Coordinates of C-alpha atoms in Angstrom, one line a residue:
Chain A
M1 CA 0.0 0.0 0.0
S2 CA 1.6 3.3 -1.1
A3 CA 0.5 5.8 1.5
L4 CA -1.3 9.0 0.5
L5 CA -0.7 10.5 3.9
S6 CA 2.2 9.3 6.0
V7 CA 2.8 10.6 9.6
H8 CA 6.2 9.6 10.8
G9 CA 7.4 9.9 14.4
V10 CA 5.5 13.1 14.9
S11 CA 5.8 14.8 18.3
K12 CA 4.3 18.0 19.6
R13 CA 4.7 19.6 23.0
F14 CA 2.7 22.5 24.6
G15 CA 4.7 23.7 27.6
G16 CA 4.6 20.8 30.0
L17 CA 2.1 18.8 28.0
Q18 CA 3.3 16.2 25.6
A19 CA 0.3 16.4 23.2
L20 CA 1.8 13.9 20.6
S21 CA 4.8 11.7 21.0
N22 CA 6.3 9.7 18.2
V23 CA 3.0 9.2 16.3
T24 CA 3.4 7.0 13.2
F25 CA 0.7 5.9 10.8
G26 CA -0.5 6.2 7.3
V27 CA -3.6 6.6 5.1
G28 CA -3.7 4.8 1.8
H29 CA -5.4 5.9 -1.4
R30 CA -9.2 5.5 -1.2
E31 CA -8.9 4.4 2.4
I32 CA -11.1 5.5 5.4
V33 CA -9.0 5.5 8.6
G34 CA -10.4 6.4 12.0
V35 CA -8.6 8.0 14.9
I36 CA -10.1 7.4 18.3
G37 CA -9.0 8.1 21.8
P38 CA -10.3 9.6 25.0
N39 CA -10.6 13.3 25.5
G40 CA -7.2 15.0 25.5
A41 CA -5.5 12.0 23.7
G42 CA -4.2 14.4 21.1
K43 CA -6.6 13.8 18.2
T44 CA -7.2 17.3 17.2
T45 CA -3.6 18.3 17.8
L46 CA -2.8 15.5 15.3
F47 CA -5.1 17.1 12.8
N48 CA -3.6 20.5 13.4
V49 CA -0.1 19.1 12.8
I50 CA -1.1 17.3 9.6
T51 CA -2.9 20.4 8.2
G52 CA -0.2 22.8 9.1
V53 CA -1.8 24.7 11.9
Y54 CA 1.1 23.7 14.1
A55 CA 4.5 22.6 13.0
P56 CA 5.6 19.5 14.9
D57 CA 8.5 19.5 17.3
G58 CA 9.8 16.3 15.7
G59 CA 8.9 13.9 12.9
R60 CA 7.7 14.3 9.4
V61 CA 4.4 14.5 7.6
T62 CA 4.3 13.6 3.9
L63 CA 1.3 14.0 1.5
G64 CA 1.4 12.2 -1.8
G65 CA 5.1 11.6 -1.3
M66 CA 5.8 15.3 -0.7
D67 CA 7.3 16.4 2.7
V68 CA 4.8 19.0 4.0
T69 CA 6.1 19.3 7.5
G70 CA 5.9 22.9 8.6
W71 CA 3.9 24.1 5.5
A72 CA 1.3 26.8 5.9
P73 CA -2.3 25.4 6.0
H74 CA -3.3 26.9 2.7
R75 CA -0.4 25.2 0.9
I76 CA -1.4 21.9 2.3
C77 CA -5.0 22.5 1.3
R78 CA -3.8 23.3 -2.2
L79 CA -1.8 20.1 -2.3
G80 CA -4.9 18.2 -1.5
A81 CA -5.6 17.7 2.2
A82 CA -8.7 19.5 3.4
R83 CA -10.1 19.5 7.0
T84 CA -13.2 20.3 8.8
F85 CA -13.2 22.0 12.2
Q86 CA -14.6 20.3 15.3
I87 CA -16.3 23.5 16.3
G88 CA -17.8 24.5 13.0
K89 CA -16.4 27.7 11.7
P90 CA -19.1 29.0 9.4
F91 CA -18.3 32.4 7.7
A92 CA -21.0 34.0 9.8
A93 CA -21.9 36.9 7.5
L94 CA -21.5 34.9 4.3
T95 CA -24.2 32.7 2.7
V96 CA -23.8 28.9 2.4
L97 CA -23.1 29.3 -1.3
Q98 CA -20.5 32.0 -0.8
T99 CA -18.7 29.9 1.8
V100 CA -18.5 26.8 -0.3
R101 CA -17.6 28.8 -3.4
I102 CA -14.5 30.1 -1.5
G103 CA -13.5 26.5 -1.2
S104 CA -14.2 25.9 -4.9
L105 CA -11.9 28.8 -5.8
N106 CA -9.1 26.7 -4.5
R107 CA -9.0 24.7 -7.8
I108 CA -11.2 26.9 -10.1
A109 CA -10.0 30.4 -10.8
D110 CA -13.1 31.9 -12.3
M111 CA -16.2 32.9 -10.3
A112 CA -18.8 31.4 -12.7
G113 CA -17.0 28.0 -12.7
A114 CA -16.6 28.1 -9.0
T115 CA -20.2 28.9 -8.4
T116 CA -21.3 25.9 -10.6
H117 CA -18.9 23.7 -8.8
A118 CA -20.1 24.9 -5.3
L119 CA -23.7 24.3 -6.3
G120 CA -22.8 20.7 -7.2
V121 CA -21.1 20.2 -3.8
L122 CA -24.1 21.6 -2.0
E123 CA -26.3 19.2 -3.9
Q124 CA -24.0 16.4 -2.8
V125 CA -24.2 17.2 0.9
G126 CA -27.9 18.1 0.9
L127 CA -27.5 21.8 1.5
A128 CA -28.7 23.1 -1.8
A129 CA -32.0 24.4 -0.4
K130 CA -30.0 26.5 2.1
R131 CA -27.7 28.2 -0.4
D132 CA -28.7 31.7 0.4
V133 CA -28.8 31.4 4.2
E134 CA -26.0 33.1 6.1
G135 CA -23.7 30.9 8.2
R136 CA -24.9 32.3 11.5
H137 CA -28.5 31.1 10.9
L138 CA -27.6 27.4 10.4
T139 CA -28.5 24.6 12.7
V140 CA -25.8 22.2 14.1
I141 CA -26.2 19.6 11.5
E142 CA -26.3 22.2 8.7
R143 CA -23.1 23.7 10.1
K144 CA -21.5 20.2 10.0
R145 CA -22.7 19.7 6.4
L146 CA -21.4 23.2 5.5
E147 CA -18.0 22.4 7.0
L148 CA -17.9 19.2 5.0
A149 CA -19.0 21.0 1.8
R150 CA -16.4 23.7 2.2
A151 CA -13.7 21.2 2.7
L152 CA -14.9 19.0 -0.1
A153 CA -15.2 22.0 -2.5
T154 CA -11.4 22.5 -2.3
G155 CA -11.0 19.3 -4.3
P156 CA -9.1 17.2 -1.8
S157 CA -7.5 13.8 -2.3
L158 CA -7.6 13.5 1.5
L159 CA -10.4 14.7 3.7
L160 CA -9.8 15.1 7.4
L161 CA -13.1 15.1 9.4
D162 CA -12.9 16.3 13.0
E163 CA -16.0 15.1 14.9
V164 CA -18.5 15.4 12.1
A165 CA -21.1 13.2 13.9
A166 CA -20.7 14.7 17.4
G167 CA -23.7 16.5 18.6
L168 CA -26.0 15.0 16.0
R169 CA -29.2 13.0 16.7
P170 CA -29.1 9.3 15.7
P171 CA -31.0 9.7 12.4
E172 CA -28.6 12.6 11.5
I173 CA -25.7 10.4 12.3
Q174 CA -27.0 7.8 9.9
E175 CA -27.3 10.5 7.2
M176 CA -23.7 11.7 8.0
I177 CA -22.3 8.1 7.7
A178 CA -24.0 7.6 4.4
L179 CA -22.7 11.0 3.2
V180 CA -19.1 10.2 4.1
R181 CA -19.4 6.8 2.4
R182 CA -20.6 8.4 -0.8
I183 CA -17.7 10.9 -0.7
A184 CA -15.2 8.1 -0.1
A185 CA -16.8 6.1 -2.9
G186 CA -16.0 9.0 -5.2
G187 CA -12.2 8.4 -4.7
V188 CA -11.4 10.6 -1.7
S189 CA -9.4 9.2 1.2
V190 CA -10.8 10.0 4.6
L191 CA -9.2 10.4 8.0
I192 CA -11.8 10.7 10.6
I193 CA -11.7 11.7 14.3
E194 CA -14.8 10.8 16.1
H195 CA -16.3 10.5 19.5
V196 CA -19.4 8.8 18.2
L197 CA -17.9 5.3 18.1
E198 CA -20.7 3.9 16.1
A199 CA -19.9 6.3 13.2
V200 CA -16.2 5.6 13.2
M201 CA -16.5 1.9 13.7
R202 CA -18.9 1.6 10.8
L203 CA -17.0 3.8 8.5
S204 CA -13.4 2.9 9.0
A205 CA -11.5 0.0 7.6
R206 CA -8.7 0.7 10.0
I207 CA -8.6 2.5 13.3
V208 CA -5.7 4.2 15.1
V209 CA -6.1 4.5 18.8
L210 CA -4.4 7.4 20.6
N211 CA -3.9 7.7 24.3
Y212 CA -1.8 10.4 26.0
G213 CA -0.5 11.4 22.6
E214 CA 0.8 7.9 21.7
V215 CA -0.5 5.3 19.3
I216 CA -1.4 2.4 21.6
A217 CA -3.1 0.2 19.0
E218 CA -4.0 0.0 15.4
G219 CA -6.2 -2.4 13.4
S220 CA -9.6 -3.3 12.2
P221 CA -12.6 -2.2 14.3
E222 CA -13.3 -5.8 15.0
S223 CA -9.9 -6.5 16.3
L224 CA -9.8 -3.4 18.5
V225 CA -13.0 -4.0 20.5
N226 CA -11.3 -7.0 22.0
D227 CA -8.0 -5.4 22.6
A228 CA -7.3 -5.1 26.3
R229 CA -5.3 -1.9 26.0
V230 CA -8.0 -0.2 24.0
I231 CA -10.8 -1.3 26.3
E232 CA -8.8 0.0 29.3
A233 CA -7.9 3.3 27.7
Y234 CA -11.1 4.2 26.1
L235 CA -13.9 1.8 25.4
G236 CA -14.7 0.7 28.9
E237 CA -17.0 -2.2 29.5
A238 CA -20.1 -0.5 28.1
Y239 CA -19.3 -0.7 24.5
S240 CA -19.4 -3.8 22.3
L241 CA -19.7 -3.9 18.6
A242 CA -22.4 -6.6 18.6
Chain B
M1 CA -30.0 43.2 -12.4
S2 CA -30.9 45.5 -15.3
A3 CA -33.2 47.4 -13.0
R4 CA -30.2 48.0 -10.7
L5 CA -28.1 49.1 -13.7
A6 CA -30.9 51.5 -14.8
L7 CA -31.1 52.9 -11.3
G8 CA -27.3 53.4 -11.3
L9 CA -27.3 55.2 -14.6
A10 CA -30.2 57.4 -13.5
A11 CA -28.2 58.3 -10.3
L12 CA -25.2 59.0 -12.4
A13 CA -27.1 61.2 -14.8
A14 CA -28.6 63.2 -11.9
A15 CA -25.1 63.6 -10.3
A16 CA -23.7 64.7 -13.6
A17 CA -26.5 67.3 -14.0
A18 CA -26.2 68.6 -10.4
P19 CA -23.8 71.5 -11.1
L20 CA -26.3 72.9 -13.6
V21 CA -28.7 73.7 -10.8
A22 CA -26.5 73.9 -7.7
G23 CA -25.0 77.2 -6.5
Q24 CA -21.3 77.4 -5.5
H25 CA -22.1 76.7 -1.8
L26 CA -24.1 73.6 -2.6
L27 CA -21.5 72.5 -5.1
T28 CA -18.8 72.7 -2.5
A29 CA -20.9 70.5 -0.2
F30 CA -21.3 68.0 -3.1
I31 CA -17.5 68.0 -3.7
V32 CA -16.8 67.4 0.0
A33 CA -19.4 64.6 0.1
L34 CA -17.9 62.9 -3.0
H35 CA -14.4 63.3 -1.6
A36 CA -15.5 61.7 1.7
A37 CA -17.3 58.9 -0.3
Y38 CA -14.2 58.2 -2.2
M39 CA -12.1 58.0 1.0
A40 CA -14.6 55.8 2.6
L41 CA -14.7 53.4 -0.3
A42 CA -10.9 53.2 -0.3
W43 CA -10.8 52.4 3.4
N44 CA -13.6 50.0 2.9
V45 CA -11.4 47.8 0.7
A46 CA -9.3 46.9 3.6
A47 CA -11.6 47.3 6.5
G48 CA -15.0 46.4 5.0
Y49 CA -14.1 43.6 2.7
A50 CA -10.9 42.1 4.3
G51 CA -11.7 43.0 7.9
Q52 CA -8.4 44.8 8.4
F53 CA -9.6 47.6 10.6
S54 CA -6.8 50.1 10.0
L55 CA -6.8 53.4 11.9
G56 CA -3.8 54.7 10.1
H57 CA -5.2 55.5 6.7
S58 CA -4.5 59.2 7.2
L59 CA -0.8 58.1 6.6
F60 CA -1.7 57.0 3.0
Y61 CA -3.9 60.1 2.6
G62 CA -1.0 62.3 3.6
I63 CA 1.4 60.5 1.3
G64 CA -0.9 61.1 -1.6
A65 CA -1.2 64.8 -0.7
Y66 CA 2.5 65.4 -0.2
A67 CA 3.7 63.2 -3.1
S68 CA 1.7 64.9 -5.9
T69 CA 2.5 68.3 -4.4
M70 CA 6.2 67.8 -4.0
L71 CA 6.6 66.2 -7.4
Y72 CA 4.8 69.2 -8.9
L73 CA 6.8 71.9 -7.0
K74 CA 10.2 70.2 -7.3
L75 CA 10.1 68.5 -10.6
G76 CA 7.2 70.2 -12.4
L77 CA 5.4 66.9 -12.7
T78 CA 1.7 67.5 -13.3
P79 CA -0.4 66.3 -10.3
W80 CA -2.5 64.2 -12.8
A81 CA 0.6 62.0 -13.0
G82 CA 1.8 62.8 -9.5
M83 CA -1.3 61.3 -7.9
F84 CA -0.4 58.0 -9.5
A85 CA 3.1 58.2 -8.2
G86 CA 1.7 59.0 -4.7
A87 CA -0.6 56.0 -5.0
G88 CA 2.3 53.8 -5.9
L89 CA 4.3 55.1 -3.0
A90 CA 1.4 54.7 -0.5
G91 CA 0.8 51.2 -1.9
L92 CA 4.5 50.3 -1.2
V93 CA 4.3 51.8 2.3
G94 CA 1.1 49.9 3.0
V95 CA 2.6 46.6 1.8
A96 CA 5.7 47.2 3.9
L97 CA 3.6 48.0 7.0
A98 CA 1.4 45.0 6.4
L99 CA 4.4 42.7 6.0
G100 CA 5.9 43.9 9.2
V101 CA 2.7 43.8 11.2
Y102 CA 1.4 40.5 9.9
R103 CA 4.7 38.8 10.4
Y104 CA 4.3 39.2 14.1
N105 CA 0.7 38.1 13.9
V106 CA -0.8 41.4 15.1
R107 CA -4.5 41.3 14.7
G108 CA -7.8 43.0 15.5
I109 CA -7.6 45.8 18.0
F110 CA -3.8 45.6 18.1
F111 CA -3.6 45.9 14.4
A112 CA -5.8 49.0 14.6
L113 CA -3.5 50.5 17.3
V114 CA -0.3 49.7 15.4
T115 CA -1.6 51.4 12.2
L116 CA -2.8 54.4 14.3
G117 CA 0.7 54.6 15.7
A118 CA 2.2 54.5 12.2
A119 CA 0.2 57.5 11.2
E120 CA 1.2 59.4 14.3
V121 CA 4.9 58.6 13.6
A122 CA 4.4 59.9 10.1
K123 CA 2.9 63.1 11.4
G124 CA 5.8 63.6 13.7
L125 CA 8.3 63.1 10.9
A126 CA 6.4 65.5 8.6
D127 CA 6.4 68.1 11.3
N128 CA 10.1 67.9 11.6
W129 CA 11.0 67.6 7.9
D130 CA 12.1 71.0 6.5
W131 CA 12.1 69.9 2.9
I132 CA 8.3 69.6 3.0
K133 CA 8.1 72.8 5.1
G134 CA 7.4 71.0 8.4
P135 CA 4.4 72.2 10.3
V136 CA 4.0 75.4 8.2
G137 CA 2.6 73.4 5.4
I138 CA 2.6 74.1 1.6
L139 CA 0.5 76.6 -0.2
L140 CA -0.3 76.1 -3.8
T141 CA -1.2 79.0 -6.0
M142 CA -4.7 79.3 -7.4
K143 CA -4.7 79.4 -11.2
S144 CA -6.3 78.0 -14.3
A145 CA -4.2 75.2 -15.5
P146 CA -6.4 72.2 -16.4
G147 CA -3.3 70.2 -17.6
E148 CA -1.9 70.6 -14.1
F149 CA -5.1 69.9 -12.1
F150 CA -5.8 73.5 -11.2
F151 CA -9.1 75.0 -11.9
L152 CA -10.7 78.4 -10.9
R153 CA -14.2 77.1 -11.0
R154 CA -15.6 74.3 -8.8
E155 CA -17.4 72.4 -11.6
P156 CA -14.3 70.6 -12.8
Y157 CA -13.3 69.6 -9.3
Y158 CA -16.9 68.3 -8.9
Y159 CA -16.6 66.1 -12.0
V160 CA -13.1 64.8 -11.0
A161 CA -14.5 63.8 -7.6
L162 CA -17.5 62.2 -9.2
A163 CA -15.4 60.3 -11.7
M164 CA -13.2 59.1 -8.8
V165 CA -16.2 57.8 -6.8
V166 CA -17.7 56.1 -9.9
A167 CA -14.4 54.5 -10.7
L168 CA -14.0 53.2 -7.2
I169 CA -17.6 51.9 -7.0
L170 CA -16.9 49.9 -10.2
I171 CA -13.6 48.7 -8.8
S172 CA -15.4 47.6 -5.6
L173 CA -18.0 45.7 -7.5
R174 CA -15.4 44.1 -9.7
L175 CA -13.5 43.1 -6.5
E176 CA -16.6 41.6 -5.0
R177 CA -16.9 39.3 -8.1
S178 CA -13.3 38.3 -8.1
R179 CA -11.3 35.5 -6.4
L180 CA -9.2 38.1 -4.6
G181 CA -12.4 39.7 -3.2
Q182 CA -13.7 36.4 -2.1
H183 CA -10.4 35.7 -0.3
F184 CA -10.8 39.1 1.4
L185 CA -14.2 38.1 2.7
A186 CA -12.9 34.7 3.9
V187 CA -10.1 36.4 5.8
R188 CA -12.5 38.8 7.4
E189 CA -14.8 36.1 8.5
D190 CA -12.4 33.6 9.9
E191 CA -8.7 33.3 9.2
A192 CA -8.3 29.6 10.2
A193 CA -11.2 28.5 8.1
A194 CA -9.9 30.7 5.2
E195 CA -6.5 28.9 5.4
A196 CA -8.3 25.6 5.5
S197 CA -10.1 26.6 2.3
G198 CA -6.8 27.2 0.5
V199 CA -6.6 31.0 1.1
D200 CA -3.2 32.5 1.6
T201 CA -4.4 34.8 4.4
Q202 CA -1.1 36.6 4.9
R203 CA -1.0 37.5 1.2
A204 CA -4.6 38.5 1.0
K205 CA -4.3 40.8 4.0
T206 CA -1.1 42.4 2.6
V207 CA -2.7 42.9 -0.8
A208 CA -5.8 44.4 0.9
I209 CA -3.8 46.9 2.8
G210 CA -1.6 47.8 -0.2
L211 CA -4.5 48.3 -2.5
S212 CA -6.5 50.3 0.0
A213 CA -3.5 52.4 0.7
A214 CA -2.9 53.2 -2.9
L215 CA -6.5 54.1 -3.5
T216 CA -6.6 56.3 -0.4
A217 CA -3.6 58.3 -1.7
F218 CA -5.6 59.6 -4.7
A219 CA -7.9 61.2 -2.2
G220 CA -5.0 63.0 -0.6
S221 CA -3.8 64.4 -4.0
F222 CA -7.3 65.5 -4.7
Y223 CA -7.4 67.3 -1.4
A224 CA -4.2 69.2 -2.1
Q225 CA -5.5 70.3 -5.5
F226 CA -8.9 71.4 -4.3
Y227 CA -7.9 73.2 -1.1
L228 CA -4.4 74.3 -2.4
Y229 CA -3.0 74.0 1.1
I230 CA -1.6 70.9 2.9
S231 CA 0.1 70.6 6.2
P232 CA 0.7 67.7 8.7
D233 CA -2.2 69.3 10.7
T234 CA -4.7 68.9 7.9
V235 CA -3.8 65.7 6.1
L236 CA -1.8 63.6 8.6
V237 CA -4.2 64.0 11.5
F238 CA -7.1 61.7 12.5
E239 CA -9.7 63.7 10.7
P240 CA -9.5 62.0 7.3
Q241 CA -9.5 58.6 9.1
L242 CA -12.7 59.6 10.9
T243 CA -14.3 60.7 7.7
M244 CA -13.6 57.3 6.2
M245 CA -14.8 55.3 9.2
L246 CA -18.0 57.3 9.7
G247 CA -19.2 57.1 6.2
T248 CA -18.4 53.4 5.9
M249 CA -19.8 52.3 9.2
V250 CA -23.0 54.4 8.8
G251 CA -23.6 53.4 5.2
G252 CA -22.5 49.7 5.5
A253 CA -19.1 48.2 5.6
G254 CA -18.1 45.6 3.0
T255 CA -20.5 46.9 0.3
A256 CA -19.9 49.1 -2.7
L257 CA -22.7 51.5 -2.0
G258 CA -22.8 51.8 1.7
P259 CA -19.7 54.0 2.1
V260 CA -21.2 56.4 -0.5
L261 CA -24.5 56.6 1.2
G262 CA -23.0 57.1 4.6
S263 CA -20.5 59.7 3.4
V264 CA -23.1 61.7 1.5
L265 CA -25.3 61.7 4.5
F266 CA -22.7 62.8 7.0
S267 CA -20.1 64.9 5.2
G268 CA -22.5 66.3 2.6
L269 CA -25.1 67.4 5.1
G270 CA -22.5 68.8 7.4
E271 CA -20.9 70.9 4.7
A272 CA -24.3 72.0 3.4
L273 CA -25.3 73.2 6.9
R274 CA -22.0 74.9 7.5
N275 CA -22.5 77.0 4.5
L276 CA -26.0 78.1 5.2
P277 CA -26.2 81.9 4.5
F278 CA -27.1 82.9 8.0
E279 CA -25.5 85.7 9.9
N280 CA -24.4 83.5 12.8
T281 CA -23.9 79.8 11.8
R282 CA -22.3 78.8 15.1
P283 CA -25.5 77.4 16.8
I284 CA -26.3 75.6 13.6
V285 CA -22.9 73.9 13.4
I286 CA -23.0 72.9 17.0
G287 CA -26.6 71.8 16.6
S288 CA -25.8 69.7 13.5
K289 CA -23.0 68.0 15.3
L290 CA -25.4 67.1 18.1
V291 CA -27.8 65.7 15.5
Y292 CA -25.0 63.7 13.9
A293 CA -24.0 62.1 17.1
I294 CA -27.5 61.1 17.9
L295 CA -28.0 59.8 14.3
L296 CA -24.8 57.9 14.4
I297 CA -25.7 56.2 17.7
V298 CA -29.2 55.3 16.4
I299 CA -27.9 53.9 13.2
L300 CA -25.2 51.8 14.9
I301 CA -27.7 50.4 17.3
Y302 CA -30.6 49.7 15.0
L303 CA -28.8 49.2 11.7
P304 CA -25.5 47.6 12.6
G305 CA -25.0 46.6 9.0
G306 CA -25.4 50.2 7.9
L307 CA -27.9 52.1 5.8
V308 CA -27.7 49.6 3.0
T309 CA -29.4 46.9 5.1
L310 CA -32.5 49.1 5.1
G311 CA -33.4 47.8 1.7
R312 CA -33.0 44.2 2.5
R313 CA -35.7 41.9 3.9
S314 CA -35.1 41.2 7.5
R315 CA -33.8 37.6 8.0
P316 CA -34.9 35.2 10.6
A317 CA -32.7 35.4 13.7

C-alpha cells in the first residue's frame, strides 16, 4: 500500500504537556481511517499538525510523497488535504453558497465556474436548499454539512473530518455516515476523528487508537474492540460492537 | 440586475447634471461629500471587505497629498501623474507596513493600534521635515491650468471627484466578483477557516492593505489640488480617518454603495449646513454635530449593517 498520507514519528509539546509523542501511521489511497481516543488524547492536535496549523517539534508529515512538514495550512490545502473543524467555523456573514464557493476557488479560478462547482457540492451534501442562508443562521447539522461542503469543495484527495457526527441525533448520524461513504466512494481518502464510536466503527476499515499522545493500538474495528489496552484506555466495558 | 443598472445610470445622470442647478455653496458641499465617499470606499477595501480595521489610513492620505504636491513643486510633474506616483508610494508603504505587522501576527484591535501609531509617527516626521516645510505646510497658487489639475471654478473639481467615486464603485463591484475579493471576505470572517479553504491569508491581507493604501492616496492628492494647502495638521491627523470610518460604518461596511450613502449623509449634510447663508452659523454647526452624534448612535444600534441593510428583507434570527 503506497501511502497518500504518512505521519512519521510526529511529536508536539505544549509547555509541560506532551500532546503527541512519536506518532506514526498512514492513510492509503481510497482508504477510510479512523482516529479514536479519550478526551485529550491528542486527536485534534494530530489534525492540526497534519494540516499545518502547528509545526511538529519532531517527525515528518508527507502527503502524496511530498514532505509537507511545517507548511502553511493553505499550501497543504492546495496540495490536496482539506479538513473540517470540530467547532464549526461558518463564515457568519456569508451565505452557504459564498462559503462553499471560496472552497471551490481553491481549484477553479473563475467565479462562474466556482459557483457551478459549489452548487454541485451543496447538492451532494444536501444543503442546496440553504444556499442563500447566512452561516450564522444554520443549525448544528447544517453547520457540520457546511464544514464538510467547504472542505470538499477545495477538491481534496484526503479529507480530514474532525467530529462530524458529534452533537447529532441518531438519524442525523446515519445520514452523515451515508454521506461520508458516498464521498469516499468518489475516490477521496478520509481520515476521521470521532467520539461517536458507532460512526467511526462503521465507516473505517482501519482505526488508530491514541492515548496520551501515543498510538497504543492500530487495526480493524473488530480486532480493536477485543484489545485489552484499548478497552482499558477508552472503550470501557459498556461498548461492544455486537 | 438590469433594474439596478438603470437605477445606477439614473443616479449618475442626476449627479452629472447637479452642477447645472446647484450654486457654489451647494457645489462645495457636493464635492466634500464625493471626496468623503471616495475616501470611505478606499478604506472599505481593507476594513470592510478584508476586515483589516486600519486606523492609520491618514498616513496614506498624507502620502498622496505630499507626493503629488512635492513632485509638482520640485520636478514640475503634473499632479495628474503625480497622484499615481503618490498611489504607488502609498501602496508600497502599505505593503511594507502589512508585511511587518502580519509577520508578528498582530490582529484585531492591536492591528488598529499599530496602524494608528504608524500614522502618528508619520505626522511627527512630517512636522520635523524641512524639505516639505514642516508644520508650516505648503501653499499652492490658485490658477487656471487644467493640464496641471488647477481650476478656478468648482465644476471641474466636482466632475473629477464624481469620476473618482464612480471608478471606485466599479472597482469595488469588480472586487466583489473576483477570487481576490472572495479571499478578502474569507479572511474577514475567519482566518483559520480561510486557510483551510486554501486562502493564503497573509498574502490576502497584505494585498488588501496595499490596494486600499494606494486608492486612499488619490484622495490625498485631490485634497491638495482642491484646497491648495496641505500641512501635517490637515492631512496627517485623525480627521481623514474619521471621515472614512464614519461614512463606511453608517452606510454599510463591505458593500460598494454603503460608504457612498453614509458619506453623502454625514459629510455632505455637514458641509451644506455649515454653508447656510445665516449671519451666525455657530449654533447651527453645534446643533448639527449634536444631530449627527444622535443619528450615528441610532444607526449603529438599530442598523449595525449600515444604511444599505434598510433595503434588505429582515432575515430570521
